[in-house]
mmCIF file of C-alpha atoms in Angstrom:
data_model
loop_
_atom_site.group_PDB
_atom_site.id
_atom_site.type_symbol
_atom_site.label_atom_id
_atom_site.label_comp_id
_atom_site.label_asym_id
_atom_site.label_seq_id
_atom_site.Cartn_x
_atom_site.Cartn_y
_atom_site.Cartn_z
ATOM 1 C CA GLY A 504 16.962 61.741 -0.681
ATOM 2 C CA PRO A 505 16.554 61.422 2.867
ATOM 3 C CA ALA A 506 14.053 58.808 4.397
ATOM 4 C CA ASN A 507 12.545 59.017 7.836
ATOM 5 C CA LEU A 508 12.262 55.803 10.128
ATOM 6 C CA LEU A 509 9.193 55.966 12.195
ATOM 7 C CA LEU A 510 7.798 53.558 14.835
ATOM 8 C CA ALA A 511 4.026 53.254 15.650
ATOM 9 C CA VAL A 512 2.480 51.773 18.834
ATOM 10 C CA VAL A 513 -1.080 50.297 17.573
ATOM 11 C CA ASP A 514 -3.822 48.873 19.764
ATOM 12 C CA ASP A 515 -5.347 46.038 17.681
ATOM 13 C CA LYS A 516 -8.568 46.834 19.102
ATOM 14 C CA ASP A 517 -10.397 49.447 21.185
ATOM 15 C CA GLU A 518 -14.184 50.226 21.999
ATOM 16 C CA SER A 519 -15.712 53.835 22.682
ATOM 17 C CA HIS A 520 -19.181 54.180 24.470
ATOM 18 C CA VAL A 521 -20.706 57.370 22.854
ATOM 19 C CA LYS A 522 -22.963 59.141 25.253
ATOM 20 C CA ALA A 523 -24.435 61.804 23.078
ATOM 21 C CA GLY A 524 -24.933 62.716 19.332
ATOM 22 C CA GLU A 525 -26.482 60.566 16.546
ATOM 23 C CA ASN A 526 -24.304 57.411 17.997
ATOM 24 C CA GLY A 527 -25.523 58.075 21.484
ATOM 25 C CA GLY A 528 -26.011 55.038 23.710
ATOM 26 C CA ARG A 529 -23.866 52.836 21.316
ATOM 27 C CA THR A 530 -20.575 51.125 21.702
ATOM 28 C CA LEU A 531 -18.252 51.617 18.890
ATOM 29 C CA THR A 532 -15.342 49.002 17.954
ATOM 30 C CA HIS A 533 -12.309 50.259 16.354
ATOM 31 C CA VAL A 534 -9.296 48.427 14.942
ATOM 32 C CA ALA A 535 -5.593 49.435 14.666
ATOM 33 C CA VAL A 536 -5.812 52.614 16.901
ATOM 34 C CA LEU A 537 -2.587 54.769 16.911
ATOM 35 C CA ARG A 538 -1.324 55.229 20.286
ATOM 36 C CA ASP A 539 2.145 56.639 19.627
ATOM 37 C CA LEU A 540 3.858 57.615 16.619
ATOM 38 C CA LYS A 541 7.404 58.631 16.848
ATOM 39 C CA ARG A 542 10.219 59.582 14.141
ATOM 40 C CA VAL A 543 13.350 57.390 15.286
ATOM 41 C CA ALA A 544 15.931 58.667 12.841
ATOM 42 C CA THR A 545 16.511 60.148 9.461
ATOM 43 C CA LEU A 546 18.146 57.837 6.930
ATOM 44 C CA SER A 547 20.732 58.401 4.268
ATOM 45 C CA ARG A 548 21.167 56.109 1.267
ATOM 46 C CA GLY A 549 24.113 53.667 1.628
ATOM 47 C CA LYS A 550 24.420 54.204 5.488
ATOM 48 C CA GLY A 551 23.391 51.862 8.402
ATOM 49 C CA LEU A 552 21.816 52.500 11.409
ATOM 50 C CA SER A 553 22.216 50.497 14.894
ATOM 51 C CA GLN A 554 20.254 52.438 17.705
ATOM 52 C CA SER A 555 18.268 51.288 20.830
ATOM 53 C CA ILE A 556 14.914 52.600 21.096
ATOM 54 C CA GLU A 557 12.629 52.835 24.285
ATOM 55 C CA VAL A 558 8.766 52.566 23.524
ATOM 56 C CA GLN A 559 6.118 53.515 25.922
ATOM 57 C CA VAL A 560 3.104 51.251 26.082
ATOM 58 C CA PRO A 561 -0.268 52.722 27.253
ATOM 59 C CA SER A 562 -1.215 51.158 30.550
ATOM 60 C CA GLY A 563 -4.238 49.293 30.254
ATOM 61 C CA SER A 564 -3.990 48.401 26.608
ATOM 62 C CA GLY A 565 -5.062 44.677 25.278
ATOM 63 C CA LYS A 566 -3.100 43.320 22.486
ATOM 64 C CA MET A 567 -0.686 45.850 20.613
ATOM 65 C CA ARG A 568 1.381 45.931 17.569
ATOM 66 C CA LEU A 569 4.538 47.722 16.790
ATOM 67 C CA ILE A 570 4.886 48.857 13.429
ATOM 68 C CA ALA A 571 8.332 50.412 11.975
ATOM 69 C CA PHE A 572 8.174 51.967 8.493
ATOM 70 C CA VAL A 573 10.586 53.922 6.254
ATOM 71 C CA GLN A 574 8.981 56.869 4.572
ATOM 72 C CA ASP A 575 10.304 59.262 1.972
ATOM 73 C CA GLY A 576 11.498 62.667 3.666
ATOM 74 C CA THR A 577 10.149 64.865 0.800
ATOM 75 C CA ALA A 578 6.979 62.678 -1.158
ATOM 76 C CA GLY A 579 5.935 60.891 1.925
ATOM 77 C CA ALA A 580 5.776 57.257 0.103
ATOM 78 C CA VAL A 581 6.333 54.366 2.237
ATOM 79 C CA TRP A 582 9.502 52.375 1.019
ATOM 80 C CA GLY A 583 9.101 49.378 3.380
ATOM 81 C CA ALA A 584 7.361 48.420 6.956
ATOM 82 C CA THR A 585 7.676 45.549 9.347
ATOM 83 C CA SER A 586 5.292 44.800 12.302
ATOM 84 C CA THR A 587 5.261 42.572 15.410
ATOM 85 C CA SER A 588 2.922 41.709 18.036
ATOM 86 C CA PHE A 589 3.328 41.987 21.891
#
């Protein structure tokens, strides 16, 4: 069946300064923070794909990673993935 090609823009590390609640006054560190996720194309078995894609990078971001993965269009299983830092 069909599969989806998706691109994720991920911030390798981020922090949040909590002002209230049970973590009030603490600084929390987060890893692999998703900044953008977009479906680029629907793929069909046996057909190739050549496409240019523009990716928006959030301003003020640190070290980022671009992750591309192919996901089954119905069951949701991931068939393959690759990533690069920028």
